[in-house]
């Protein structure tokens, strides 16, 4: 024996020590130990170089030491049981390496034929165990994604799963916007925001992310600064993993170090990306269905309201006209009655026009165009030319809108202002944060009526049909905007529209 190692051979069922080293034992890539159970207390006969490196032992000093001193692991009892069992044993154990890291091992016992000596082999299964755990976690994530009710919820679950399950602390999901032909950030992690602030959008053909989206191929970029498609050459990121989400967009994971991502990251990431894509597909269908149901509900509500209008508001002037016609037939001085009939018919005509406009303006806006508000307001005011009234326009804003419906909106707001503020009214239109205001110097709207002024049939004046502001509310909603009313600086009404 020259180096504390033994080569064990068998002869007629009895073991013998040849004194020669076993080269096969030494070159095993996995940590291995040879234990002798033929003594009162199990003794270590040998360890190989891989064992010494992995667990920090000296190959000579452990020879003849008790087994328990070598195991030194919370799982030593399981290892001892596997070694001492009547048959070749297998168990999974966790053990600390010489570097102080916890690793998972598959421990196997192999008995040396015809001897009391047993080989124990440690196979590192840390990566395999982590891979299996990740697959299990991704399976649970898939269930969450398929249960999500909105696409916003899906992307939020997706970035959190990429962070918590796959360890991508820096990641974001970009959604494709067909209207602008861009990839826009939809969800991102806190660490990503710390590094980038507000993530940028990627125009068509301008980035590595776009390349992955367009080709549909997952991409590992070891150094983004050397890639010809890099969007920002001074990016704090060095390496990226890009995972396409079909037609919906792309998931981007980043690192501040080069060559961070491995093929296993890509394969697990593709599993998550496929689940996110399925979740987005289902949530999109659900959102479309809900939108249709909501549109149908609004349509049914309008039909009910229209029926109410026809049965009440239009019937009243008709009945009035009929009564005056009867009186006119009995009275030779019928001119006054006929004037009342004409007024009733004018009111019916106004009601019919407003009802049709109100019903039409409630439909969702399908297409828009840039509309200059100063030019539109100038055209509205030119058609009115109210004597004594003044319009002051300070906004220069251009908004994407349905031009004819936006014209109807401002027509009604200007008519409302002139009607209630009087012939010498001053009407001002100016900018607010994210929108515009329309203010007058009339008597204003009482606070207890402000919540109801956009309801159909709510008239602020006796001569009003009650549809002007209801139509305004419908047009605002159809564009996806919002409107509120408050008091102007001069005590009148102030309408604020947020685009």
PDB file of C-alpha atoms in Angstrom, residues 35 41-44 62-71 80:
ATOM      1  CA  UNK A  35     -16.742   0.843   3.098  1.00  0.00           C
ATOM      2  CA  UNK A  41     -17.774  -0.702  13.250  1.00  0.00           C
ATOM      3  CA  UNK A  42     -18.036   0.102   9.526  1.00  0.00           C
ATOM      4  CA  UNK A  43     -14.741   1.569   8.359  1.00  0.00           C
ATOM      5  CA  UNK A  44     -13.800   3.654   5.330  1.00  0.00           C
ATOM      6  CA  UNK A  62      -9.997   9.116   5.973  1.00  0.00           C
ATOM      7  CA  UNK A  63      -8.706   5.542   5.511  1.00  0.00           C
ATOM      8  CA  UNK A  64      -9.738   3.316   8.434  1.00  0.00           C
ATOM      9  CA  UNK A  65     -11.897   6.124   9.858  1.00  0.00           C
ATOM     10  CA  UNK A  66     -15.417   5.230  11.127  1.00  0.00           C
ATOM     11  CA  UNK A  67     -18.081   5.632   8.438  1.00  0.00           C
ATOM     12  CA  UNK A  68     -20.202   8.125  10.409  1.00  0.00           C
ATOM     13  CA  UNK A  69     -17.343  10.633  10.545  1.00  0.00           C
ATOM     14  CA  UNK A  70     -17.124  10.624   6.764  1.00  0.00           C
ATOM     15  CA  UNK A  71     -20.819  10.961   6.037  1.00  0.00           C
ATOM     16  CA  UNK A  80     -25.930   4.185   6.182  1.00  0.00           C
TER      17      UNK A  80
END
